[in-house]
């Protein structure tokens, strides 16, 4: 009973204020503050200080023109981005549909009838075909449901939030595609570097095998030396096909990411180039910056706003609906007489759901639960963003430390291998020492190449974690309506 009295009071209050102002039921959305989302004051992992750089086109920091060109092609032709653009257009049209609820619906009708007397007699105009009755009619109807309690405006608010979320989702897809291009480009160059190291080791081992053959022929050593070198060479040779396979897979992936056939970029990538290396440090700013810099976080926040507005949409269904209808009609026996008699009508209607077995209230509770879920998703997105940055910082620091140690190991192993070869040629050391030195050199060089690739990948990971790949200072991306004929699927062949 008390709920009914409160509902009546709300209706009377809004009716008294209409049309000067209209009530909007449901909660008014307020963006959650960082403290409620668990955002700390600073990152726990040590991070470089300084002004946060512009990360809109972060891949240019690697200084590789070919990489930049491939990213640009992918951002233009990638099919995942094309799908995200289509979803954004759908959200735009959904917003337009919601806005239409603020305006009346107007319909016009026109009719013409001709009755011919086939048998018997009747009054009318006599023609050669018989007796004819003609009738012309024109009419118009208008219907408007007043948004007294703001249900339509809450629906527009929800649709606008979904539209903006779709825009941020598009930005996230673009950033992810750019990151995937860089990742596979690094994989391709790392595979080439590893293959070159293995082939260089094979050339040295071929020389060692030739020297061992001369020493066997001279009777200085047994054939055991030659067989051991031959076995080690075969083991090294088994690595080359695996590296070539990794290169082919990365090149194929780059082709698909650019919206082309898998092998479209292979010819451009086959020439060996070094692993791209970016800056050694990137200032990350404050954790709270991620709420604005990360498009996926922005999308989650807009989804929360949309879900909150849906509560008001559902609550408006519990209150009376006021509809105004108007119409105008005219009809005549001839077209010239249409304006002689014109009739009009206007009436209003108030509708209130009396009993629906709790359906509408269940919708309100369901929408509240959906808003709670959206808040959880928003907070999860924020915490995941923080985790991504922390992990990327750790990965970058670890990769840099490994690269430095592998550089020392590679230099020492190279010196040791040179000495071992020289001593073996002079007969001052055995084949086991030479093989061990060559294996250590191959391992150190391969480790150094992998550490360089890991450092580049960690830097890529950090750029993506910081929200790189889109302009965070610009508003959410928007979509233009499709032109006639755009977006149509191809017709099947006849």
Short mmCIF file of C-alpha atoms in Angstrom, two decimals:
data_model
loop_
_atom_site.label_atom_id
_atom_site.label_comp_id
_atom_site.label_asym_id
_atom_site.label_seq_id
_atom_site.Cartn_x
_atom_site.Cartn_y
_atom_site.Cartn_z
CA UNK A 1 0.00 0.00 0.00
CA UNK A 2 2.78 2.39 0.91
CA UNK A 3 4.53 1.63 -2.39
CA UNK A 4 1.33 2.49 -4.29
CA UNK A 5 0.91 5.75 -2.40
CA UNK A 6 4.53 6.69 -3.13
CA UNK A 7 4.08 5.86 -6.79
CA UNK A 8 0.94 8.04 -7.00
CA UNK A 9 2.72 10.90 -5.29
CA UNK A 10 5.61 10.64 -7.78
CA UNK A 11 3.16 10.69 -10.67
CA UNK A 12 1.28 13.69 -9.31
CA UNK A 13 4.51 15.60 -8.70
CA UNK A 14 5.74 15.02 -12.22
CA UNK A 15 2.33 15.75 -13.76
CA UNK A 16 2.23 19.07 -11.93
CA UNK A 17 5.63 20.09 -13.29
CA UNK A 18 5.04 18.92 -16.87
CA UNK A 19 5.73 20.36 -19.43
CA UNK A 20 8.14 22.80 -17.80
CA UNK A 21 10.29 19.95 -16.56
CA UNK A 22 10.04 16.19 -16.56
CA UNK A 23 11.15 13.76 -13.88
CA UNK A 24 13.70 11.09 -14.69
CA UNK A 25 13.34 8.09 -12.41
CA UNK A 26 16.27 5.85 -11.57
CA UNK A 27 19.73 6.64 -10.22
CA UNK A 28 21.84 9.40 -11.73
CA UNK A 29 25.18 7.97 -12.83
CA UNK A 30 28.39 9.18 -11.23
CA UNK A 31 31.76 7.89 -12.35
CA UNK A 32 33.42 5.86 -9.55
CA UNK A 33 36.46 7.50 -7.98
CA UNK A 34 39.81 5.66 -8.21
CA UNK A 35 39.76 4.84 -4.48
CA UNK A 36 36.66 2.67 -4.89
CA UNK A 37 38.36 0.74 -7.70
CA UNK A 38 41.44 -0.26 -5.71
CA UNK A 39 43.84 2.00 -7.61
CA UNK A 40 47.08 2.49 -5.61
CA UNK A 41 49.03 5.71 -5.44
CA UNK A 42 52.04 4.24 -7.26
CA UNK A 43 53.20 1.07 -8.98
CA UNK A 44 55.00 -1.46 -6.79
CA UNK A 45 57.46 -2.38 -9.54
CA UNK A 46 60.21 0.23 -9.96
CA UNK A 47 59.38 2.41 -12.94
CA UNK A 48 61.24 5.31 -14.58
CA UNK A 49 60.02 8.76 -13.66
CA UNK A 50 59.34 11.60 -16.03
CA UNK A 51 56.68 12.94 -18.36
CA UNK A 52 54.63 10.26 -20.02
CA UNK A 53 55.45 10.20 -23.75
CA UNK A 54 52.91 10.27 -26.57
CA UNK A 55 52.02 6.62 -27.17
CA UNK A 56 49.61 7.13 -30.06
CA UNK A 57 52.10 5.60 -32.54
CA UNK A 58 54.44 3.89 -30.12
CA UNK A 59 55.74 1.40 -32.71
CA UNK A 60 57.69 4.21 -34.37
CA UNK A 61 60.03 4.19 -31.34
CA UNK A 62 61.62 1.00 -32.72
CA UNK A 63 62.99 2.95 -35.68
CA UNK A 64 62.02 0.33 -38.26
CA UNK A 65 60.32 1.82 -41.36
CA UNK A 66 59.18 -1.58 -42.61
CA UNK A 67 57.48 -2.32 -39.30
CA UNK A 68 55.75 1.06 -39.39
CA UNK A 69 54.50 0.42 -42.93
CA UNK A 70 53.05 -2.98 -42.01
CA UNK A 71 51.27 -1.54 -38.96
CA UNK A 72 49.74 1.18 -41.10
CA UNK A 73 48.45 -1.40 -43.58
CA UNK A 74 46.97 -3.47 -40.78
CA UNK A 75 45.19 -0.50 -39.22
CA UNK A 76 43.63 0.21 -42.61
CA UNK A 77 42.73 -3.28 -43.81
CA UNK A 78 42.49 -5.56 -40.76
CA UNK A 79 39.22 -7.48 -40.69
CA UNK A 80 38.84 -7.43 -36.90
CA UNK A 81 38.95 -3.64 -37.07
CA UNK A 82 36.36 -3.68 -39.88
CA UNK A 83 34.05 -5.77 -37.70
CA UNK A 84 34.54 -3.38 -34.77
CA UNK A 85 33.63 -0.46 -37.04
CA UNK A 86 30.42 -2.26 -38.03
CA UNK A 87 29.55 -2.83 -34.37
CA UNK A 88 30.13 0.87 -33.73
CA UNK A 89 27.78 1.75 -36.57
CA UNK A 90 25.13 -0.54 -35.11
CA UNK A 91 25.47 1.19 -31.75
CA UNK A 92 25.12 4.57 -33.46
CA UNK A 93 21.87 3.53 -35.14
CA UNK A 94 20.58 2.13 -31.84
CA UNK A 95 21.15 5.57 -30.29
CA UNK A 96 19.24 7.23 -33.13
CA UNK A 97 16.37 4.80 -32.60
CA UNK A 98 16.24 5.67 -28.91
CA UNK A 99 16.26 9.40 -29.64
CA UNK A 100 13.25 8.94 -31.91
CA UNK A 101 11.19 8.22 -28.80
CA UNK A 102 11.32 11.92 -27.89
CA UNK A 103 9.31 12.85 -30.98
CA UNK A 104 5.77 12.04 -32.12
CA UNK A 105 4.99 9.42 -34.71
CA UNK A 106 3.15 10.84 -37.69
CA UNK A 107 1.48 8.76 -40.40
CA UNK A 108 -0.35 9.78 -43.55
CA UNK A 109 -2.88 7.68 -45.43
CA UNK A 110 -4.57 7.99 -48.77
CA UNK A 111 -7.08 5.76 -50.50
CA UNK A 112 -9.16 5.53 -53.61
CA UNK A 113 -12.00 3.11 -54.23
CA UNK A 114 -14.11 2.43 -57.32
CA UNK A 115 -17.27 0.37 -57.14
CA UNK A 116 -18.92 -0.92 -60.32
CA UNK A 117 -22.45 -2.28 -60.25
CA UNK A 118 -22.25 -5.59 -62.10
CA UNK A 119 -25.91 -6.55 -61.77
CA UNK A 120 -29.03 -4.65 -60.83
CA UNK A 121 -29.30 -0.92 -60.39
CA UNK A 122 -27.91 1.55 -57.91
CA UNK A 123 -27.45 5.27 -57.72
CA UNK A 124 -24.23 6.69 -59.07
CA UNK A 125 -22.47 8.01 -62.08
CA UNK A 126 -23.50 6.20 -65.26
CA UNK A 127 -20.73 5.18 -67.64
CA UNK A 128 -20.44 2.78 -70.52
CA UNK A 129 -19.13 0.13 -68.14
CA UNK A 130 -22.13 0.40 -65.83
CA UNK A 131 -22.95 2.33 -62.70
CA UNK A 132 -19.82 3.47 -60.79
CA UNK A 133 -19.26 4.76 -57.24
CA UNK A 134 -15.91 6.48 -56.56
CA UNK A 135 -14.45 7.57 -53.23
CA UNK A 136 -11.31 9.58 -52.41
CA UNK A 137 -9.90 9.79 -48.87
CA UNK A 138 -6.89 11.44 -47.22
CA UNK A 139 -5.90 11.27 -43.57
CA UNK A 140 -3.16 11.83 -41.07
CA UNK A 141 -2.53 10.51 -37.58
CA UNK A 142 -0.08 11.59 -34.89
CA UNK A 143 0.76 9.74 -31.70
CA UNK A 144 3.04 10.91 -28.92
CA UNK A 145 3.86 9.26 -25.62
CA UNK A 146 5.02 11.92 -23.19
CA UNK A 147 8.30 11.17 -21.45
CA UNK A 148 6.90 12.27 -18.09
CA UNK A 149 9.10 10.04 -15.97
CA UNK A 150 12.20 10.09 -18.15
CA UNK A 151 12.10 6.49 -19.35
CA UNK A 152 12.91 7.54 -22.91
CA UNK A 153 15.70 9.85 -21.78
CA UNK A 154 17.17 7.08 -19.64
CA UNK A 155 17.03 4.84 -22.70
CA UNK A 156 18.92 7.48 -24.69
CA UNK A 157 21.44 7.72 -21.87
CA UNK A 158 21.92 3.95 -21.95
CA UNK A 159 22.23 3.87 -25.73
CA UNK A 160 24.73 6.73 -25.65
CA UNK A 161 26.85 4.83 -23.11
CA UNK A 162 26.78 1.72 -25.30
CA UNK A 163 27.71 3.80 -28.35
CA UNK A 164 30.68 5.33 -26.55
CA UNK A 165 31.70 1.90 -25.23
CA UNK A 166 31.66 0.58 -28.79
CA UNK A 167 33.93 3.45 -29.80
CA UNK A 168 36.43 2.57 -27.09
CA UNK A 169 36.16 -1.10 -28.05
CA UNK A 170 37.14 -0.10 -31.58
CA UNK A 171 40.15 1.77 -30.20
CA UNK A 172 41.09 -1.30 -28.17
CA UNK A 173 40.88 -3.54 -31.25
CA UNK A 174 43.08 -1.11 -33.18
CA UNK A 175 45.64 -1.03 -30.37
CA UNK A 176 45.60 -4.82 -30.11
CA UNK A 177 46.04 -5.28 -33.85
CA UNK A 178 49.02 -2.91 -33.89
CA UNK A 179 50.54 -4.80 -30.96
CA UNK A 180 49.99 -8.14 -32.69
CA UNK A 181 51.74 -6.86 -35.82
CA UNK A 182 54.74 -5.77 -33.76
CA UNK A 183 54.77 -9.07 -31.86
CA UNK A 184 54.84 -11.19 -35.00
CA UNK A 185 57.36 -8.89 -36.69
CA UNK A 186 59.70 -9.37 -33.72
CA UNK A 187 59.11 -13.13 -33.89
CA UNK A 188 59.99 -13.14 -37.58
CA UNK A 189 63.20 -11.16 -37.06
CA UNK A 190 64.14 -13.24 -34.01
CA UNK A 191 63.70 -16.44 -36.02
CA UNK A 192 65.91 -15.03 -38.76
CA UNK A 193 68.57 -14.03 -36.24
CA UNK A 194 68.56 -17.46 -34.62
CA UNK A 195 68.74 -19.16 -38.01
CA UNK A 196 71.71 -16.98 -39.00
CA UNK A 197 73.50 -17.85 -35.76
CA UNK A 198 72.92 -21.55 -36.38
CA UNK A 199 74.12 -21.29 -39.98
CA UNK A 200 77.21 -19.39 -38.85
CA UNK A 201 77.95 -22.14 -36.36
CA UNK A 202 77.52 -24.72 -39.12
CA UNK A 203 80.12 -22.95 -41.25
CA UNK A 204 82.61 -23.01 -38.38
CA UNK A 205 81.86 -26.66 -37.67
CA UNK A 206 82.40 -27.48 -41.35
CA UNK A 207 85.86 -25.91 -41.05
CA UNK A 208 86.52 -27.87 -37.85
CA UNK A 209 85.40 -31.07 -39.55
CA UNK A 210 87.78 -30.40 -42.42
CA UNK A 211 90.66 -29.81 -40.00
CA UNK A 212 89.80 -33.00 -38.12
CA UNK A 213 89.83 -34.91 -41.41
CA UNK A 214 93.34 -33.64 -42.18
CA UNK A 215 94.53 -34.64 -38.72
CA UNK A 216 93.00 -38.11 -39.10
CA UNK A 217 94.72 -38.58 -42.45
CA UNK A 218 97.99 -37.46 -40.92
CA UNK A 219 97.56 -40.01 -38.16
CA UNK A 220 97.62 -37.39 -35.47
CA UNK A 221 94.17 -38.30 -34.10
CA UNK A 222 91.72 -41.12 -34.54
CA UNK A 223 88.53 -40.93 -36.59
CA UNK A 224 86.70 -40.39 -33.30
CA UNK A 225 87.44 -36.65 -33.55
CA UNK A 226 85.81 -36.38 -36.98
CA UNK A 227 82.77 -38.37 -35.91
CA UNK A 228 82.23 -36.22 -32.81
CA UNK A 229 82.39 -33.02 -34.87
CA UNK A 230 80.08 -34.54 -37.48
CA UNK A 231 77.56 -35.47 -34.78
CA UNK A 232 77.64 -32.00 -33.26
CA UNK A 233 77.18 -30.42 -36.69
CA UNK A 234 74.12 -32.55 -37.34
CA UNK A 235 72.61 -31.50 -34.01
CA UNK A 236 73.17 -27.84 -34.89
CA UNK A 237 71.64 -28.35 -38.32
CA UNK A 238 68.40 -29.67 -36.78
CA UNK A 239 67.72 -26.20 -35.35
CA UNK A 240 67.59 -24.41 -38.70
CA UNK A 241 64.30 -25.91 -39.97
CA UNK A 242 62.59 -25.00 -36.69
CA UNK A 243 63.71 -21.38 -37.00
CA UNK A 244 62.59 -21.30 -40.63
CA UNK A 245 59.20 -22.64 -39.56
CA UNK A 246 58.87 -19.93 -36.91
CA UNK A 247 59.66 -17.29 -39.53
CA UNK A 248 57.08 -18.68 -41.96
CA UNK A 249 54.38 -18.76 -39.30
CA UNK A 250 55.09 -15.18 -38.23
CA UNK A 251 55.12 -13.98 -41.84
CA UNK A 252 51.83 -15.75 -42.52
CA UNK A 253 50.27 -14.17 -39.47
CA UNK A 254 51.40 -10.73 -40.58
CA UNK A 255 49.72 -11.28 -43.93
CA UNK A 256 46.39 -12.13 -42.28
CA UNK A 257 46.68 -9.21 -39.85
CA UNK A 258 46.95 -6.86 -42.83
CA UNK A 259 43.82 -8.33 -44.39
CA UNK A 260 45.69 -10.30 -47.05
CA UNK A 261 46.51 -13.90 -47.86
CA UNK A 262 48.97 -15.57 -45.43
CA UNK A 263 51.95 -15.41 -47.79
CA UNK A 264 51.36 -11.87 -49.07
CA UNK A 265 54.24 -10.30 -47.12
CA UNK A 266 56.75 -13.15 -47.26
CA UNK A 267 58.74 -11.71 -50.15
CA UNK A 268 59.10 -8.39 -48.30
CA UNK A 269 60.21 -10.07 -45.08
CA UNK A 270 62.57 -12.72 -46.43
CA UNK A 271 65.59 -10.39 -46.37
CA UNK A 272 67.23 -10.72 -42.95
CA UNK A 273 67.01 -7.64 -40.74
CA UNK A 274 67.98 -7.12 -37.09
CA UNK A 275 65.56 -7.51 -34.23
CA UNK A 276 63.99 -4.07 -33.64
CA UNK A 277 65.17 -2.40 -30.46
CA UNK A 278 63.28 0.44 -28.79
CA UNK A 279 64.17 2.78 -25.94
CA UNK A 280 65.57 1.28 -22.77
CA UNK A 281 63.00 2.93 -20.49
CA UNK A 282 59.49 4.36 -20.76
CA UNK A 283 57.96 6.63 -18.06
CA UNK A 284 54.66 5.09 -16.99
CA UNK A 285 53.06 7.90 -15.00
CA UNK A 286 50.61 7.22 -12.17
CA UNK A 287 48.31 4.20 -11.86
CA UNK A 288 45.26 6.48 -11.96
CA UNK A 289 46.27 7.54 -15.47
CA UNK A 290 45.22 4.12 -16.74
CA UNK A 291 41.56 5.00 -16.14
CA UNK A 292 41.87 7.49 -18.97
CA UNK A 293 44.64 5.99 -21.10
CA UNK A 294 43.33 2.45 -21.54
CA UNK A 295 40.46 2.16 -24.07
CA UNK A 296 39.27 -1.15 -22.60
CA UNK A 297 38.94 0.51 -19.18
CA UNK A 298 37.07 3.40 -20.76
CA UNK A 299 34.74 0.94 -22.49
CA UNK A 300 34.03 -0.83 -19.19
CA UNK A 301 33.20 2.51 -17.54
CA UNK A 302 30.80 3.44 -20.34
CA UNK A 303 29.12 0.03 -20.05
CA UNK A 304 28.61 0.75 -16.36
CA UNK A 305 26.98 4.09 -17.21
CA UNK A 306 24.72 2.37 -19.72
CA UNK A 307 23.71 -0.35 -17.24
CA UNK A 308 22.93 2.29 -14.60
CA UNK A 309 20.63 4.13 -17.01
CA UNK A 310 18.78 0.91 -17.76
CA UNK A 311 17.54 0.89 -14.16
CA UNK A 312 15.66 4.11 -14.87
CA UNK A 313 14.25 2.64 -18.08
CA UNK A 314 12.80 -0.27 -16.12
CA UNK A 315 11.48 1.91 -13.27
CA UNK A 316 9.62 4.12 -15.74
CA UNK A 317 7.59 1.08 -16.79
CA UNK A 318 6.12 0.94 -13.27
CA UNK A 319 4.53 4.38 -13.65
CA UNK A 320 1.59 5.62 -15.74
CA UNK A 321 2.09 6.22 -19.46
CA UNK A 322 0.44 9.33 -20.95
CA UNK A 323 -0.21 9.16 -24.69
CA UNK A 324 -1.69 11.85 -26.93
CA UNK A 325 -3.28 10.99 -30.26
CA UNK A 326 -4.55 13.28 -32.99
CA UNK A 327 -5.92 12.74 -36.46
CA UNK A 328 -7.34 14.56 -39.46
CA UNK A 329 -9.42 13.03 -42.28
CA UNK A 330 -11.33 13.98 -45.38
CA UNK A 331 -13.15 12.02 -48.05
CA UNK A 332 -15.27 12.88 -51.07
CA UNK A 333 -16.86 11.43 -54.16
CA UNK A 334 -14.47 13.38 -56.39
CA UNK A 335 -10.90 14.60 -56.06
CA UNK A 336 -12.00 18.25 -56.42
CA UNK A 337 -14.24 17.94 -53.33
CA UNK A 338 -11.56 16.59 -50.97
CA UNK A 339 -11.14 19.88 -49.11
CA UNK A 340 -14.85 20.59 -48.74
CA UNK A 341 -15.27 18.65 -45.49
CA UNK A 342 -12.33 18.05 -43.13
CA UNK A 343 -12.74 16.34 -39.77
CA UNK A 344 -10.26 16.09 -36.96
CA UNK A 345 -9.95 14.37 -33.59
CA UNK A 346 -7.68 14.53 -30.57
CA UNK A 347 -7.66 12.47 -27.41
CA UNK A 348 -5.36 11.49 -24.59
CA UNK A 349 -4.86 8.20 -22.80
CA UNK A 350 -3.33 7.28 -19.47
CA UNK A 351 -2.30 3.65 -19.03
CA UNK A 352 -1.07 2.03 -15.85
CA UNK A 353 -0.16 -1.60 -15.35
CA UNK A 354 -2.24 -2.90 -12.44
CA UNK A 355 -1.10 -6.50 -12.31
CA UNK A 356 1.70 -8.29 -14.15
CA UNK A 357 2.66 -10.88 -11.51
CA UNK A 358 5.73 -8.84 -10.55
CA UNK A 359 7.26 -8.85 -14.01
CA UNK A 360 8.18 -5.15 -14.23
CA UNK A 361 9.62 -5.06 -10.72
CA UNK A 362 11.66 -8.15 -11.56
CA UNK A 363 13.04 -6.24 -14.56
CA UNK A 364 14.10 -3.40 -12.25
CA UNK A 365 15.86 -5.84 -9.91
CA UNK A 366 17.49 -7.57 -12.87
CA UNK A 367 18.80 -4.26 -14.21
CA UNK A 368 20.17 -3.39 -10.79
CA UNK A 369 22.02 -6.70 -10.77
CA UNK A 370 23.30 -5.97 -14.28
CA UNK A 371 24.63 -2.61 -13.05
CA UNK A 372 26.39 -4.37 -10.16
CA UNK A 373 27.91 -6.79 -12.65
CA UNK A 374 29.03 -3.88 -14.86
CA UNK A 375 30.70 -2.26 -11.85
CA UNK A 376 32.51 -5.52 -11.14
CA UNK A 377 33.62 -5.71 -14.76
CA UNK A 378 34.86 -2.11 -14.61
CA UNK A 379 36.86 -2.72 -11.45
CA UNK A 380 38.25 -5.96 -12.93
CA UNK A 381 39.32 -4.07 -16.04
CA UNK A 382 41.12 -1.49 -13.89
CA UNK A 383 42.92 -4.12 -11.82
CA UNK A 384 43.85 -6.07 -14.94
CA UNK A 385 45.32 -2.91 -16.45
CA UNK A 386 47.42 -2.38 -13.32
CA UNK A 387 48.54 -6.00 -13.47
CA UNK A 388 49.51 -5.67 -17.12
CA UNK A 389 51.74 -2.69 -16.38
CA UNK A 390 53.38 -4.37 -13.38
CA UNK A 391 54.05 -7.54 -15.38
CA UNK A 392 55.39 -5.60 -18.36
CA UNK A 393 57.76 -3.60 -16.17
CA UNK A 394 59.05 -6.82 -14.59
CA UNK A 395 59.41 -8.52 -17.97
CA UNK A 396 61.33 -5.55 -19.40
CA UNK A 397 63.70 -5.34 -16.44
CA UNK A 398 64.31 -9.09 -16.51
CA UNK A 399 64.93 -9.16 -20.26
CA UNK A 400 67.39 -6.28 -20.02
CA UNK A 401 69.31 -8.02 -17.23
CA UNK A 402 69.41 -11.26 -19.23
CA UNK A 403 70.56 -9.43 -22.33
CA UNK A 404 73.44 -7.83 -20.44
CA UNK A 405 74.61 -11.16 -19.01
CA UNK A 406 74.22 -12.97 -22.32
CA UNK A 407 76.29 -10.26 -23.97
CA UNK A 408 79.13 -11.00 -21.53
CA UNK A 409 78.67 -14.74 -22.01
CA UNK A 410 78.69 -14.39 -25.81
CA UNK A 411 81.89 -12.35 -25.77
CA UNK A 412 83.65 -14.76 -23.42
CA UNK A 413 82.42 -17.80 -25.31
CA UNK A 414 83.60 -16.33 -28.60
CA UNK A 415 87.07 -15.74 -27.18
CA UNK A 416 87.13 -19.26 -25.76
CA UNK A 417 86.03 -20.76 -29.06
CA UNK A 418 88.73 -18.88 -30.99
CA UNK A 419 91.39 -20.14 -28.59
CA UNK A 420 90.04 -23.69 -28.71
CA UNK A 421 90.12 -23.73 -32.53
CA UNK A 422 93.64 -22.36 -32.60
CA UNK A 423 94.87 -24.88 -30.03
CA UNK A 424 93.13 -27.79 -31.77
CA UNK A 425 94.77 -26.89 -35.06
CA UNK A 426 98.14 -26.82 -33.24
CA UNK A 427 97.39 -30.09 -31.48
CA UNK A 428 97.43 -28.48 -28.04
CA UNK A 429 93.91 -29.52 -27.02
CA UNK A 430 91.49 -32.34 -27.72
CA UNK A 431 88.25 -32.48 -29.66
CA UNK A 432 86.11 -32.52 -26.49
CA UNK A 433 87.39 -29.09 -25.45
CA UNK A 434 86.74 -27.72 -28.94
CA UNK A 435 83.21 -29.11 -29.10
CA UNK A 436 82.42 -27.78 -25.64
CA UNK A 437 83.64 -24.31 -26.59
CA UNK A 438 81.64 -24.32 -29.83
CA UNK A 439 78.49 -25.48 -28.03
CA UNK A 440 78.90 -22.78 -25.38
CA UNK A 441 79.31 -20.13 -28.06
CA UNK A 442 76.20 -21.26 -29.93
CA UNK A 443 74.21 -21.32 -26.69
CA UNK A 444 75.38 -17.84 -25.64
CA UNK A 445 74.73 -16.29 -29.05
CA UNK A 446 71.27 -17.87 -29.24
CA UNK A 447 70.51 -16.73 -25.71
CA UNK A 448 71.59 -13.18 -26.54
CA UNK A 449 69.35 -13.08 -29.61
CA UNK A 450 66.42 -14.44 -27.61
CA UNK A 451 67.03 -11.92 -24.81
CA UNK A 452 66.99 -9.09 -27.35
CA UNK A 453 63.71 -10.40 -28.75
CA UNK A 454 62.29 -10.76 -25.22
CA UNK A 455 63.30 -7.18 -24.45
CA UNK A 456 61.53 -5.93 -27.57
CA UNK A 457 58.45 -8.00 -26.72
CA UNK A 458 58.43 -6.71 -23.13
CA UNK A 459 58.62 -3.15 -24.42
CA UNK A 460 55.72 -3.87 -26.77
CA UNK A 461 53.80 -5.36 -23.86
CA UNK A 462 54.45 -2.27 -21.76
CA UNK A 463 53.29 0.09 -24.51
CA UNK A 464 50.04 -1.85 -24.88
CA UNK A 465 49.55 -2.04 -21.10
CA UNK A 466 49.88 1.74 -20.86
CA UNK A 467 47.11 2.22 -23.41
CA UNK A 468 49.31 2.92 -26.41
CA UNK A 469 47.97 2.76 -29.94
CA UNK A 470 45.23 5.40 -29.79
CA UNK A 471 44.84 9.07 -28.92
CA UNK A 472 43.71 9.12 -25.29
CA UNK A 473 43.15 12.89 -25.42
CA UNK A 474 40.55 12.58 -28.17
CA UNK A 475 36.89 11.69 -27.50
CA UNK A 476 35.59 8.20 -28.07
CA UNK A 477 35.73 7.17 -31.75
CA UNK A 478 32.47 7.70 -33.63
CA UNK A 479 31.04 6.18 -36.79
CA UNK A 480 29.57 7.67 -39.94
CA UNK A 481 26.33 6.23 -41.33
CA UNK A 482 26.61 3.80 -44.18
CA UNK A 483 26.07 5.17 -47.64
CA UNK A 484 23.64 3.47 -49.97
CA UNK A 485 25.11 0.16 -51.04
CA UNK A 486 27.91 0.15 -48.45
CA UNK A 487 28.36 -2.86 -46.27
CA UNK A 488 26.37 -5.14 -48.56
CA UNK A 489 27.59 -8.73 -48.77
CA UNK A 490 28.67 -9.89 -52.22
CA UNK A 491 26.00 -11.59 -54.27
CA UNK A 492 26.51 -15.26 -55.07
CA UNK A 493 27.45 -16.13 -58.61
CA UNK A 494 24.48 -16.94 -60.79
#
